[in-house]
Every structure is written in structure tokens, then in C-alpha cells.
C-alpha positions as a LaTeX table, in Angstrom:
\begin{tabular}{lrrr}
\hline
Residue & $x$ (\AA) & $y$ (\AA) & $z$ (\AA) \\
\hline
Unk1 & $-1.67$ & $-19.38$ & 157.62 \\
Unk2 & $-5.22$ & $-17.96$ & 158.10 \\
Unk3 & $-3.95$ & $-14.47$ & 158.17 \\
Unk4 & $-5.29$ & $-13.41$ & 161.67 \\
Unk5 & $-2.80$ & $-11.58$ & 163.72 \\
Unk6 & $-2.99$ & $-11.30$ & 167.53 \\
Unk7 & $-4.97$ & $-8.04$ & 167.02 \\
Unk8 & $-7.31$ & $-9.56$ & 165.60 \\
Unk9 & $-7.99$ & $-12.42$ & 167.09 \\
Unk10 & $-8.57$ & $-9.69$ & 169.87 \\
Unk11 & $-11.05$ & $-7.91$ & 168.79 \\
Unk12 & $-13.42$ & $-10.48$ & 169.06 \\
Unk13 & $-11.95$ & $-12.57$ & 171.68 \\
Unk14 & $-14.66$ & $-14.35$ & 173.73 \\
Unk15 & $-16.62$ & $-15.38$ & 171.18 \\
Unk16 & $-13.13$ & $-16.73$ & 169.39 \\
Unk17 & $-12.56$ & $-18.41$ & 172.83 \\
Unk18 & $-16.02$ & $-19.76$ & 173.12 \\
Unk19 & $-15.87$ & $-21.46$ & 169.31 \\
Unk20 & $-12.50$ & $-22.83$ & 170.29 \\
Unk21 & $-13.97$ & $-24.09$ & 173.65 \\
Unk22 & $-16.69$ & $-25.77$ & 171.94 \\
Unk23 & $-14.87$ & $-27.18$ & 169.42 \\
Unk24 & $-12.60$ & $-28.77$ & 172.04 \\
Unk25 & $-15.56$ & $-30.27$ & 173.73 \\
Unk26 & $-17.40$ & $-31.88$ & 170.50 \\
Unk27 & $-13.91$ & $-33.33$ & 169.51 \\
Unk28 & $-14.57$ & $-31.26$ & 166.23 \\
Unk29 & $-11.15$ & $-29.13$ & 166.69 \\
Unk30 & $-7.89$ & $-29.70$ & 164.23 \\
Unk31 & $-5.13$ & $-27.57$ & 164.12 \\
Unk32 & $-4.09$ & $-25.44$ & 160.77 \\
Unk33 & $-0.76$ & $-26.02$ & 159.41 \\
Unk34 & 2.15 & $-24.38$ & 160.36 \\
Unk35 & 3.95 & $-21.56$ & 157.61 \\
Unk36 & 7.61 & $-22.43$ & 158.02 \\
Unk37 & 9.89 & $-19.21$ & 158.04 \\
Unk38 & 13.37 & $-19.85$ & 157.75 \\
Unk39 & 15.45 & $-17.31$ & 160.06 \\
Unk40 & 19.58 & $-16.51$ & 160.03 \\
Unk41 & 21.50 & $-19.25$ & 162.79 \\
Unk42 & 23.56 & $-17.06$ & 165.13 \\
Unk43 & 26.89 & $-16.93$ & 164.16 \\
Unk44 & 26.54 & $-19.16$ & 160.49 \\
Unk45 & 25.64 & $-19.43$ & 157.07 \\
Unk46 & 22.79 & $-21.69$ & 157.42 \\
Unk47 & 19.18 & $-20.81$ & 158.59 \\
Unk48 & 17.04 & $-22.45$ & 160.76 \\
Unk49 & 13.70 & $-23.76$ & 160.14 \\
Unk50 & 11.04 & $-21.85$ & 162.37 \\
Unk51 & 6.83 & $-22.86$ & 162.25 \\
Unk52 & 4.38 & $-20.15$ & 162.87 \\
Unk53 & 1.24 & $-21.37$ & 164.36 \\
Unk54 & $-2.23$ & $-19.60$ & 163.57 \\
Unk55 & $-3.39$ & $-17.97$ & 166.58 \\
Unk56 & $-6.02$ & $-19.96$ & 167.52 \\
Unk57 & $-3.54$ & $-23.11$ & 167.46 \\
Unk58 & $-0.86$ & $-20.83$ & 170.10 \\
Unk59 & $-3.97$ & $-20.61$ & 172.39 \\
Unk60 & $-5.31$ & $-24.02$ & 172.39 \\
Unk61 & $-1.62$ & $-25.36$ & 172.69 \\
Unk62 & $-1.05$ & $-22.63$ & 175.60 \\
Unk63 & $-3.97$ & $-24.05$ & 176.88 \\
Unk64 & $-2.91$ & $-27.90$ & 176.56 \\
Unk65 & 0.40 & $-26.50$ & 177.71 \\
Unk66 & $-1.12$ & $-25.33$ & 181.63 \\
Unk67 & $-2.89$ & $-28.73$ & 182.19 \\
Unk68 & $-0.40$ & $-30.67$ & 181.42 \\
Unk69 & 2.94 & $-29.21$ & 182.35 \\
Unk70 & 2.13 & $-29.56$ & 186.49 \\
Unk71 & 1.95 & $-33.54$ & 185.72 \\
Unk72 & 5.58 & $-33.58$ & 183.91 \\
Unk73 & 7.27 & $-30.71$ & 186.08 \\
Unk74 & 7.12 & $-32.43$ & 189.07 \\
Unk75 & 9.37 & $-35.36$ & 188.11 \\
Unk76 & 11.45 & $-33.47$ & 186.09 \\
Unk77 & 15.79 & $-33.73$ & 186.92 \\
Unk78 & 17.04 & $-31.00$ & 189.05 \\
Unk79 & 19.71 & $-30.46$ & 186.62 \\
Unk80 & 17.12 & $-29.70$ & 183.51 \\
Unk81 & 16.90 & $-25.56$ & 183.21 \\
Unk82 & 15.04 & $-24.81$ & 179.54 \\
Unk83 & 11.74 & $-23.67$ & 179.72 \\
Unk84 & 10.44 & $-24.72$ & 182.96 \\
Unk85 & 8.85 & $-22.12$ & 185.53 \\
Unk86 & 11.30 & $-20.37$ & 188.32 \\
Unk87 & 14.20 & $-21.58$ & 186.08 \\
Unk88 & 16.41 & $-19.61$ & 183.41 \\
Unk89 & 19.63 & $-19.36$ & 181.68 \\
Unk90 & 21.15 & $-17.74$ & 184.62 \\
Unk91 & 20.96 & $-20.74$ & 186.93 \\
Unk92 & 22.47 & $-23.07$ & 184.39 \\
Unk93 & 25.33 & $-20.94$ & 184.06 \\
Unk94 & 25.73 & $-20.38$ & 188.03 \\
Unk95 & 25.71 & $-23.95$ & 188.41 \\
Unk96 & 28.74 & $-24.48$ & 185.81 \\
Unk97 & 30.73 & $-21.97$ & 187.18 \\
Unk98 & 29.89 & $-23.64$ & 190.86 \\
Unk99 & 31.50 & $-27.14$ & 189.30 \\
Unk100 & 34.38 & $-25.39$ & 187.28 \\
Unk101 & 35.64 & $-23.82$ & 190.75 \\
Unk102 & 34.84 & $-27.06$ & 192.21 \\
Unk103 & 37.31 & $-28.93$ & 189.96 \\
Unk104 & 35.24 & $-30.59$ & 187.47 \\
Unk105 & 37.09 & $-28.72$ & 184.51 \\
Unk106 & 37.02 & $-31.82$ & 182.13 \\
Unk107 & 33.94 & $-30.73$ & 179.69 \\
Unk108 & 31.76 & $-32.95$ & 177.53 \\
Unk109 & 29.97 & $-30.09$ & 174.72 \\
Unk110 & 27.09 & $-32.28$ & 173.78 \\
Unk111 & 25.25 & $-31.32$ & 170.51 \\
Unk112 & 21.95 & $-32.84$ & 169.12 \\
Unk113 & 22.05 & $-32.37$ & 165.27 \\
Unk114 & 18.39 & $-30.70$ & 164.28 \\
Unk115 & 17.08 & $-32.11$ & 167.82 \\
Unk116 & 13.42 & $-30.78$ & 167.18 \\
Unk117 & 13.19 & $-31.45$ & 163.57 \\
Unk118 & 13.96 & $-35.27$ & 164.64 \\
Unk119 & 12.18 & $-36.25$ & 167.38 \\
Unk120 & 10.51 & $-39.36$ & 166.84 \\
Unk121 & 6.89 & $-39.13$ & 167.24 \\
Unk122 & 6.01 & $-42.56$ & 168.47 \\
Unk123 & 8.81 & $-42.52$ & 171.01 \\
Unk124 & 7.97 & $-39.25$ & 172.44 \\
Unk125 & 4.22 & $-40.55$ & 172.49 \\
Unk126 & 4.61 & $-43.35$ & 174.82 \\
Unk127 & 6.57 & $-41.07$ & 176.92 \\
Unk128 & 3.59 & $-38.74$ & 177.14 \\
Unk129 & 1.23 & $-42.20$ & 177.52 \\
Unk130 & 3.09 & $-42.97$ & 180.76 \\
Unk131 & 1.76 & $-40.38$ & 182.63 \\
Unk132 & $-1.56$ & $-39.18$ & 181.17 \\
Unk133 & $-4.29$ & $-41.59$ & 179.95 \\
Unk134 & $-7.07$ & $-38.72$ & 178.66 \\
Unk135 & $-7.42$ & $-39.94$ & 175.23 \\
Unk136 & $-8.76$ & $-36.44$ & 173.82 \\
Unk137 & $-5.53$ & $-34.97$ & 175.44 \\
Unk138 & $-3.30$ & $-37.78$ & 173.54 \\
Unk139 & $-4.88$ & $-36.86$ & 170.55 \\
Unk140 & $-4.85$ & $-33.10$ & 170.33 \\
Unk141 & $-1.02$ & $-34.15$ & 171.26 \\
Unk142 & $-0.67$ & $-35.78$ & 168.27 \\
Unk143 & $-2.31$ & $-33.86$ & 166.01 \\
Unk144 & 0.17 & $-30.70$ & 166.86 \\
Unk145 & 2.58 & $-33.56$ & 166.20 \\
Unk146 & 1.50 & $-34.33$ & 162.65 \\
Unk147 & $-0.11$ & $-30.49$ & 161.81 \\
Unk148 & 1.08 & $-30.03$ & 158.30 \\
Unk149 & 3.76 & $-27.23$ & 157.44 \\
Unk150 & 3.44 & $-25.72$ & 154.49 \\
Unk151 & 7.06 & $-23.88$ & 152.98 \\
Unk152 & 6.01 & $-21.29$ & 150.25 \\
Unk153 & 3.52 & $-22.97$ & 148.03 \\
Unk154 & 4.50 & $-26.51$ & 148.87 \\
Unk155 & 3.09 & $-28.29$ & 152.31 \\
Unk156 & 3.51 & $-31.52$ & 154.07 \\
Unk157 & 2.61 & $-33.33$ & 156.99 \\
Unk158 & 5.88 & $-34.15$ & 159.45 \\
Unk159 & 7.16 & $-37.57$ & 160.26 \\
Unk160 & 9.14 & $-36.67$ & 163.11 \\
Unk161 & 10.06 & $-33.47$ & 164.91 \\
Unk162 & 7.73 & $-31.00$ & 166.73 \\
Unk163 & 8.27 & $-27.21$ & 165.08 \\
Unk164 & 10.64 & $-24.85$ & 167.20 \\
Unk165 & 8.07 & $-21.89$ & 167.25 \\
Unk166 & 5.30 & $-24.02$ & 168.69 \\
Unk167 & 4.52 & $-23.35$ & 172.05 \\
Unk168 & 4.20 & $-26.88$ & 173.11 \\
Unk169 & 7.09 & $-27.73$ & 171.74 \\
Unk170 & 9.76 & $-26.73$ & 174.68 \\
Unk171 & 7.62 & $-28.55$ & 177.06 \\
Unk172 & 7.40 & $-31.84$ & 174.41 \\
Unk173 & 11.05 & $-31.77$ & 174.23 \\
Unk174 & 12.28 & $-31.58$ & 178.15 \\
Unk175 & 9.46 & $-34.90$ & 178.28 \\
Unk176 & 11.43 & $-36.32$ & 175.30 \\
Unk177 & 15.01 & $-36.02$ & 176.74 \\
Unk178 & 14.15 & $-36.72$ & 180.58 \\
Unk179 & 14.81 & $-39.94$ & 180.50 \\
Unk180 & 18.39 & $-38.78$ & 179.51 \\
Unk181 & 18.08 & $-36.27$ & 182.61 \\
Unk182 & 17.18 & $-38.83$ & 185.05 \\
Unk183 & 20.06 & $-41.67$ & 183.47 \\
Unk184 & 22.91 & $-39.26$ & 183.91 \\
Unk185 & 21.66 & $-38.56$ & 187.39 \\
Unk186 & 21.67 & $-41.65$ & 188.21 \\
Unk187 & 25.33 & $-42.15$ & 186.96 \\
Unk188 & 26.53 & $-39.71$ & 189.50 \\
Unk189 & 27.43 & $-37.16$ & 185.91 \\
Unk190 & 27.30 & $-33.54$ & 186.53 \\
Unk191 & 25.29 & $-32.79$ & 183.67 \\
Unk192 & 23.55 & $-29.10$ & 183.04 \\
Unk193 & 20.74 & $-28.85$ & 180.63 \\
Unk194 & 18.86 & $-25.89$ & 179.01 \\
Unk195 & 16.40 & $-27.26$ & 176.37 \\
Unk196 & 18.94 & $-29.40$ & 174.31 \\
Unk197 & 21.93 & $-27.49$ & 174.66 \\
Unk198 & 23.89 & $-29.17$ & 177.24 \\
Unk199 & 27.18 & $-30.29$ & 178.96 \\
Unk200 & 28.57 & $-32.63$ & 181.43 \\
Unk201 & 31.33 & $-31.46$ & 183.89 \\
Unk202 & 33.79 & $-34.20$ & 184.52 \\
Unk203 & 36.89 & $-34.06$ & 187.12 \\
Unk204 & 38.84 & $-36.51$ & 184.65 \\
Unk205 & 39.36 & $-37.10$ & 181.00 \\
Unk206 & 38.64 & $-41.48$ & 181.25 \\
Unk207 & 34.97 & $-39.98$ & 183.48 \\
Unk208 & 34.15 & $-37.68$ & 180.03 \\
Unk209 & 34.98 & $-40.61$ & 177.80 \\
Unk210 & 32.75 & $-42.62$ & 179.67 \\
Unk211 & 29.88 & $-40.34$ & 179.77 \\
Unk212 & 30.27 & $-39.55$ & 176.24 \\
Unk213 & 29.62 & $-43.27$ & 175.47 \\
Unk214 & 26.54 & $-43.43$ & 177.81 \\
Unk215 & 25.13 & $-40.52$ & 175.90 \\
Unk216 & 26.05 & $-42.14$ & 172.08 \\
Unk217 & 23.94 & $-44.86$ & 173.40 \\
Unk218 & 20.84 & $-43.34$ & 174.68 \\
Unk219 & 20.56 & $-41.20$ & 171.73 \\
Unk220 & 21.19 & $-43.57$ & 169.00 \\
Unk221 & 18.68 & $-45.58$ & 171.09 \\
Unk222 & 16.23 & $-42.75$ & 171.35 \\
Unk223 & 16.75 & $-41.81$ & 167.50 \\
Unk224 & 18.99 & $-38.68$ & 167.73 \\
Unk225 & 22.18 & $-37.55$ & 166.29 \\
Unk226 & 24.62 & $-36.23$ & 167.76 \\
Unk227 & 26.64 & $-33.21$ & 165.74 \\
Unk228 & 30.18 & $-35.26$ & 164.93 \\
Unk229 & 32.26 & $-32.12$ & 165.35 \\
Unk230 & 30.67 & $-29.93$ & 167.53 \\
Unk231 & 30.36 & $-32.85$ & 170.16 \\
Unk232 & 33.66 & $-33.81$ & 171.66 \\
Unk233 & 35.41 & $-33.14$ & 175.06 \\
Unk234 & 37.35 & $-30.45$ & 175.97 \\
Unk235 & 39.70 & $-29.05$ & 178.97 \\
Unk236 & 37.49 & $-26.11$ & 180.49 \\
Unk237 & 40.81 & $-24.15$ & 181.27 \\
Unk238 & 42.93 & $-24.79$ & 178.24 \\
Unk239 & 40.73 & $-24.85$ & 175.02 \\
Unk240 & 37.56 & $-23.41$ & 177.14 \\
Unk241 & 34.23 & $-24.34$ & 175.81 \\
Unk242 & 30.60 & $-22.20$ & 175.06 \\
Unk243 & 27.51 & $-22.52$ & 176.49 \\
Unk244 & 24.10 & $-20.45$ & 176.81 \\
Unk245 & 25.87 & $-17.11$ & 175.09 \\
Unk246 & 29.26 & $-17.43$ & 176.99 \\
Unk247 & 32.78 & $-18.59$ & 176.74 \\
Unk248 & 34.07 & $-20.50$ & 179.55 \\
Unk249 & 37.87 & $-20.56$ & 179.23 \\
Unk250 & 41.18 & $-20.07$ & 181.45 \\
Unk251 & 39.27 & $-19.56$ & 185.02 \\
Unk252 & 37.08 & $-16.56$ & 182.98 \\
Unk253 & 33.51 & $-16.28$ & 181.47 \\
Unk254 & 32.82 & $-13.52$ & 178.98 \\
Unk255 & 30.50 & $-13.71$ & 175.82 \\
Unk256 & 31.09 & $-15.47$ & 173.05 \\
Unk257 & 32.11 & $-14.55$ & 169.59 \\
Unk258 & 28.81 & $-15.21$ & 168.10 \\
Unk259 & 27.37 & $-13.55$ & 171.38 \\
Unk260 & 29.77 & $-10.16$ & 170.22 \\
Unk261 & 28.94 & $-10.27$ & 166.71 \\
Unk262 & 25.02 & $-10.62$ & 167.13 \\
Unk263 & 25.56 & $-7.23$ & 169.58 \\
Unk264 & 27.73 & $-5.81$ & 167.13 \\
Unk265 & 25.58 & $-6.26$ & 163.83 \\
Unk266 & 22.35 & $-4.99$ & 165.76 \\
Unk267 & 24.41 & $-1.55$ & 166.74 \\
Unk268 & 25.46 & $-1.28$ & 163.28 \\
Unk269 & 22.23 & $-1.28$ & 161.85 \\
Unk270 & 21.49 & 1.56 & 164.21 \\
Unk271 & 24.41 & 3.48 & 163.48 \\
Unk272 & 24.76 & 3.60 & 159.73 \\
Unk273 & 26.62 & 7.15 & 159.08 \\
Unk274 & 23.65 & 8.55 & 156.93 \\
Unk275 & 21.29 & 7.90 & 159.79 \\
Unk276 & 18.76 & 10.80 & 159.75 \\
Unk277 & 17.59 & 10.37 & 163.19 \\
Unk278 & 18.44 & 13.60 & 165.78 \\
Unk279 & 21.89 & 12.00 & 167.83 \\
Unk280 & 19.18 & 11.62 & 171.35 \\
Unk281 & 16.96 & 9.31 & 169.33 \\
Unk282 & 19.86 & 7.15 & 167.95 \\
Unk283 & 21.10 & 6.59 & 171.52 \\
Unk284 & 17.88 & 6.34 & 172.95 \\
Unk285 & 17.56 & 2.95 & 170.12 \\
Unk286 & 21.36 & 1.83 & 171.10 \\
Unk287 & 20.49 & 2.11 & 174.69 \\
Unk288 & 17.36 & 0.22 & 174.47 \\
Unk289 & 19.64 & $-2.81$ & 173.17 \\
Unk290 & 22.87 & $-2.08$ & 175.28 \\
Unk291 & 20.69 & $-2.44$ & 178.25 \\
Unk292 & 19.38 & $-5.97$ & 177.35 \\
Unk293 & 22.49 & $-6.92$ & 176.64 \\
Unk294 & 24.37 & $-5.74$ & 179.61 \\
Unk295 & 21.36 & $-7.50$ & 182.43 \\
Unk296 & 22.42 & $-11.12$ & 180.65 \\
Unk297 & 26.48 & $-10.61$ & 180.02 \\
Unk298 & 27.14 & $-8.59$ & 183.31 \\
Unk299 & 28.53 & $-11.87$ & 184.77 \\
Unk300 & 31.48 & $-11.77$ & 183.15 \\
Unk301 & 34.80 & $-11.47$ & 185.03 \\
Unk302 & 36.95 & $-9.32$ & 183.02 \\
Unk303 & 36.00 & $-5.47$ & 182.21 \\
Unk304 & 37.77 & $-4.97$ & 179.24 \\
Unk305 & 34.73 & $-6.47$ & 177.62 \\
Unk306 & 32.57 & $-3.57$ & 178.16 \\
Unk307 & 35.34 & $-1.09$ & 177.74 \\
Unk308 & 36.35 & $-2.19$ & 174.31 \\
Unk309 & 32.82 & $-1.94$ & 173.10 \\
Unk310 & 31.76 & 1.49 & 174.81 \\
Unk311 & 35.15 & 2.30 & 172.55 \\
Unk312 & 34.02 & 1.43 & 169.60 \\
Unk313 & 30.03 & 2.72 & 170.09 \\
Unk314 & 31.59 & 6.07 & 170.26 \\
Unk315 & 33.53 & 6.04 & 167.28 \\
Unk316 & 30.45 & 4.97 & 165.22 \\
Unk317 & 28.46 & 7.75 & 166.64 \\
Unk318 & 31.69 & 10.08 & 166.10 \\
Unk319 & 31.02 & 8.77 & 162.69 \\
Unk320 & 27.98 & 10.22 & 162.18 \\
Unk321 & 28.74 & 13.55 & 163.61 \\
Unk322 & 31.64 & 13.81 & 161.59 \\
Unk323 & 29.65 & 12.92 & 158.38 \\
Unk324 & 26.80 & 16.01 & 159.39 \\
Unk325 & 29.91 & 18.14 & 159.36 \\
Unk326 & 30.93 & 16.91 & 156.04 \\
Unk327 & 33.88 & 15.55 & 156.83 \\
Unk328 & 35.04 & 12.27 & 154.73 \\
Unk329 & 36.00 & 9.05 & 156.16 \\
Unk330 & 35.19 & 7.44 & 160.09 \\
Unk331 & 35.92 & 9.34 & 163.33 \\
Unk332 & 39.51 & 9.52 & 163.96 \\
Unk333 & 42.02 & 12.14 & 165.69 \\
Unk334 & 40.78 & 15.30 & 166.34 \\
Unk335 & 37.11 & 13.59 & 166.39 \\
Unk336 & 37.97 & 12.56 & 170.32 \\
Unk337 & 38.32 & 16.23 & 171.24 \\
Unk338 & 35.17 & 17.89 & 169.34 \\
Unk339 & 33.07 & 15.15 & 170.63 \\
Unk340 & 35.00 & 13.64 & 173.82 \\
Unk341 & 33.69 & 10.82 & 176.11 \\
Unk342 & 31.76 & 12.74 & 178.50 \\
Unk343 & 29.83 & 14.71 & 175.43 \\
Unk344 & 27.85 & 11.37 & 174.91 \\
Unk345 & 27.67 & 10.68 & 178.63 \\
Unk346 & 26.01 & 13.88 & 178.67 \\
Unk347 & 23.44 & 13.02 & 175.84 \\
Unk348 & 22.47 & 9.80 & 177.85 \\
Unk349 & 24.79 & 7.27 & 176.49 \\
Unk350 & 24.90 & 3.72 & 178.43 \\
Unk351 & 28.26 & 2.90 & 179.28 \\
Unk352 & 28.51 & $-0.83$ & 179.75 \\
Unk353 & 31.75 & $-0.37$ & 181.60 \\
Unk354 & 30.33 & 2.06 & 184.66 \\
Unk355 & 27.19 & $-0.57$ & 185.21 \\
Unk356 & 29.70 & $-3.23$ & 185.15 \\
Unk357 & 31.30 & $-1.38$ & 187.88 \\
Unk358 & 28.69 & $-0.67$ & 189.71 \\
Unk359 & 27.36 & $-4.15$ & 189.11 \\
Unk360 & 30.37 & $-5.35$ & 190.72 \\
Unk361 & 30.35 & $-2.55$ & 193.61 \\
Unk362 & 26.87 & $-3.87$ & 194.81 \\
Unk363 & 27.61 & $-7.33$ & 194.53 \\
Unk364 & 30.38 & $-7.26$ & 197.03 \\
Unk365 & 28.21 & $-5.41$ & 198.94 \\
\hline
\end{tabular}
């Protein structure tokens, strides 16, 4: 909102750090509002809301963020995975795979409707009063809370929610939805959380039903919605659930259709046929996102993943070769021959299947 970028705020940075300090200290400090961006939702029509701090705000809140964090993180459930330190995506999904072998195959596919637009402020307040007393603490807390937004030319100050783009805000939510964490635990549910994207893993349909109910009543409670279609229970082997970027379904994990279409939109933008990069600086910029890709998705269990893409990454770069030869239309036919597999292995090409190979190779090593 203030129009300082990162660089900026750079150039000058102790004495920006010293004014914030003191600022802090004489209780003088009050955050700017947020500028709400609204960015595409993977896989859907609708956009999400996103809040942009000011610079100044991300460092006071990173700040805020380090002192208090130790306090929460000790008590938080095993079973929680989002944004906490030493934990990640990848150990949420190892630990539904371990239960899926294990037998619990019976899924609850829990979803909050606008979880951190909704948040109730008050509630998540005493939650934060329970363990930390600092008054000046509890009130920079709430005044990231109630920071106003502003949406083009119009602004307001929130009632509820705490803006995904903040970087508090992960750490406000786990606090928020631990008490959930510790209930479930206490239940004896298998229950796998990353931020609010989570499941429970059930060995029987009447356990799911149950658990379903438990979680209806602590979020109602706890002022949250749950989504009324995308919440239900399903059988992890016949109609196979997502979660975290992959499909679980029929014993096998591989990513998900919004997972392949996200990939497959990105490469298209770098492989339009009147490109007018050299070839080695187009697959250099495909490489640079193939490789991402590959270090998250190399779990899967079934190759033909990787080989059906590398397939069709070809044929859009035959695509552009053909169209520098003037030649109409996509790759096709002879195209394979002038330009065969090992040309663009040659010219540096990642091949997703070969790592997923040798992934595999080492693993079983």
C-alpha cells in the first residue's frame, strides 16, 4: 500500500529497523492496510482472495512470528504438518500412505469453506490469551487481526478472518484449529493435517461417520463451515480421494488432475509455437519447472506418468521446430525422425521418466 518494495526497504535498512524498533517500544506502531489481490484457484473458475502486507508490517509480523511460535510449537498435535519448522508436505503424505497400507482405507476429505477469511477473531484471541499474557504482544495480535484491506479504491476493516498472504497468519491458524488437533487425538482418529487441508483415515465406514459428526460439531462450535460437497467420505481404493497435490486411489498415488493441468498450462506458456527464444533457452525455462515439479511428484508409483508427459513436451517443442521450417500445423509423422527423442536429450532436455527411474534405482538401494 505504501509502495516500498523489498529493495527498498533495503537500501536503508537499519535505520528502517531502528524506527520500527522504536516504534514497537513507545507503543506508537500500527500496521497499514493490506491491498487485496485476487489470484486464479488451482483447478476453478473462482479466485481467491490474497492480502499483501507493506513491508514493514511482513517484518514486524516475522518478528512477532519468532517470539511467539516456540510457546505454541511445543504443544502442538503430532499429527499437525502446515507450516511448522522440520515439517512439510512430504511427511503428511508418508504418513497416509503408512495408514492406507495399514488398512485404514475408509477416508473422511474434510473441507473448511473460506477457513481464513472466517476465523473468528474473539475465539482465536482467547486461544492466543491462554498461553501468553504480554499485553503489547495481544495487541499488536489484534491489530494484524483488524488491519484494514483495502480492494481497488474501496477499504474496510475485517470482522473475522486473518489474510492468507500474511505471514502470521499460518501460525494464527494451526493455534486456531489445535484444539481440533488435540480432540481427534484424543478420540483415537487417525487424522493428518497440513494447514486446513485435512483427512481422517478410518478402518470402517460406521468409525468415518462418527468422526465426521465429531468434526460438524467442533466446527459449527468454533464458527466454521464446512464445504457441503467437497466434505464427505470416501473408500480410498474404490473412488480414491486428493490430498496435498496427489490422488490416492486403487493402492496408487500419482498427481492430481488439477496437479497435471497447473504443470501443463505453465509448459504451454513456454512453448507457444512463435516462441522467439533459441530451442537451448526454451528448455533451459521448461527444465527449470520440470525439475520442481519432478522433486515433489517423484513419489508416485506408476511411470507412465512421467512418460506420457516427456511425450507430449516433445511434440510441443517438435512444434516449434516444425513452425521455423515453415511447415503448417503441430508436429506429427515424419517430425519424430527429423527431430527424434535423443535430439532433445542431446540439447539438455529433462526427462521425467529417466529421474523417475533412477529415483526408484537409488531408493531400493
Amino acid at each position: 500500500m505504501d509502495h516500498v518494495t523489498p529493495e527498498h526497504f533495503d537500501r536503508n535498512l537499519h535505520d528502517n529497523v531502528q524506527k520500527l524498533a522504536e516504534e514497537l517500544r513507545e507503543e506508537s506502531y500500527y500496521p497499514q492496510a493490506v491491498r487485496r489481490c485476487w489470484i486464479p484457484k488451482l483447478g476453478s473458475q473462482e479466485k481467491r482472495p490474497l492480502g499483501i502486507p507493506t513491508v514493514r508490517d511482513r517484518v514486524v509480523q516475522a518478528a512477532l512470528r519468532d517470539v511467539i511460535e516456540p510457546i505454541f510449537e511445543r504443544d502442538f498435535a503430532e499429527h499437525s504438518y502446515g507450516f511448522r519448522p522440520g515439517r512439510g508436505c512430504k511427511d503428511a503424505l508418508r504418513r497416509v500412505d503408512q495408514l492406507l497400507k495399514a488398512g485404514y482405507t475408509i477416508v473422511v476429505d474434510v473441507d473448511l469453506k473460506s477457513y481464513f477469511d472466517t476465523i473468528p477473531h474473539d475465539q482465536l484471541l482467547d486461544r492466543i490469551r491462554a498461553k501468553i499474557s504480554d499485553g503489547r504482544v495481544l495487541g499488536l495480535i489484534a491489530a494484524f487481526l483488524k488491519q484494514g484491506v483495502m480492494d481497488g479504491l474501496r477499504e474496510w476493516t475485517p470482522e473475522e478472518g486473518s489474510p492468507q498472504g500474511a505471514v502470521i497468519s499460518p501460525l494464527l491458524s494451526n493455534i486456531y484449529l489445535d484444539p481440533l488437533d488435540h480432540l481427534m487425538a484424543q478420540r483415537g482418529y487417525e487424522m493428518i493435517r497440513y494447514a486446513d487441508d485435512f483427512v481422517i483415515l478410518c478402518r470402517s465406514t460406521e468409525e468415518a461417520e462418527t468422526a465426521l459428526q465429531l468434526i460438524r460439531e467442533w466446527t459449527g462450535a468454533a464458527g466454521l463451515t464446512l464445504h457441503p460437497i467437497k466434505t464427505k467420505i470416501v473408500d480410498a481404493y474404490r473412488d480414491g480421494f486428493d490430498f496435498l497435490g496427489y490422488r490416492f486411489q486403487h493402492g496408487d498415488r500419482y498427481p492430481r488432475e488439477k496437479s497435471l493441468k497447473k504443470l501443463k498450462d505453465t509448459i504451454r506458456s513456454k512453448t507457444r509455437r512463435a516462441n522467439g527464444h533459441s530451442l537451448e533457452a526454451i528448455i533451459h525455462t521448461v527444465n527449470l519447472t520440470l525439475k520442481g515439479w519432478f522433486i515433489y511428484f517423484k513419489h508416485v508409483t506408476k511411470r507412465y506418468v512421467f512418460t506420457t508427459l516427456d511425450k507430449w513436451i516433445r511434440g510441443r517443442l517438435r512444434s516449434i521446430l516444425r513452425k521455423r521450417q515453415k511447415r503448417r500445423g503441430r508436429a506429427r509423422g515424419r517430425d519424430h525422425q527429423r527431430w527424434p527423442n535423443a535430439f532433445f536429450a542431446n540439447h539438455g532436455l529433462f526427462n521425467l521418466e529417466a529421474a523417475y527411474v533412477e529415483a526408484r534405482q537409488s531408493s531400493s538401494r
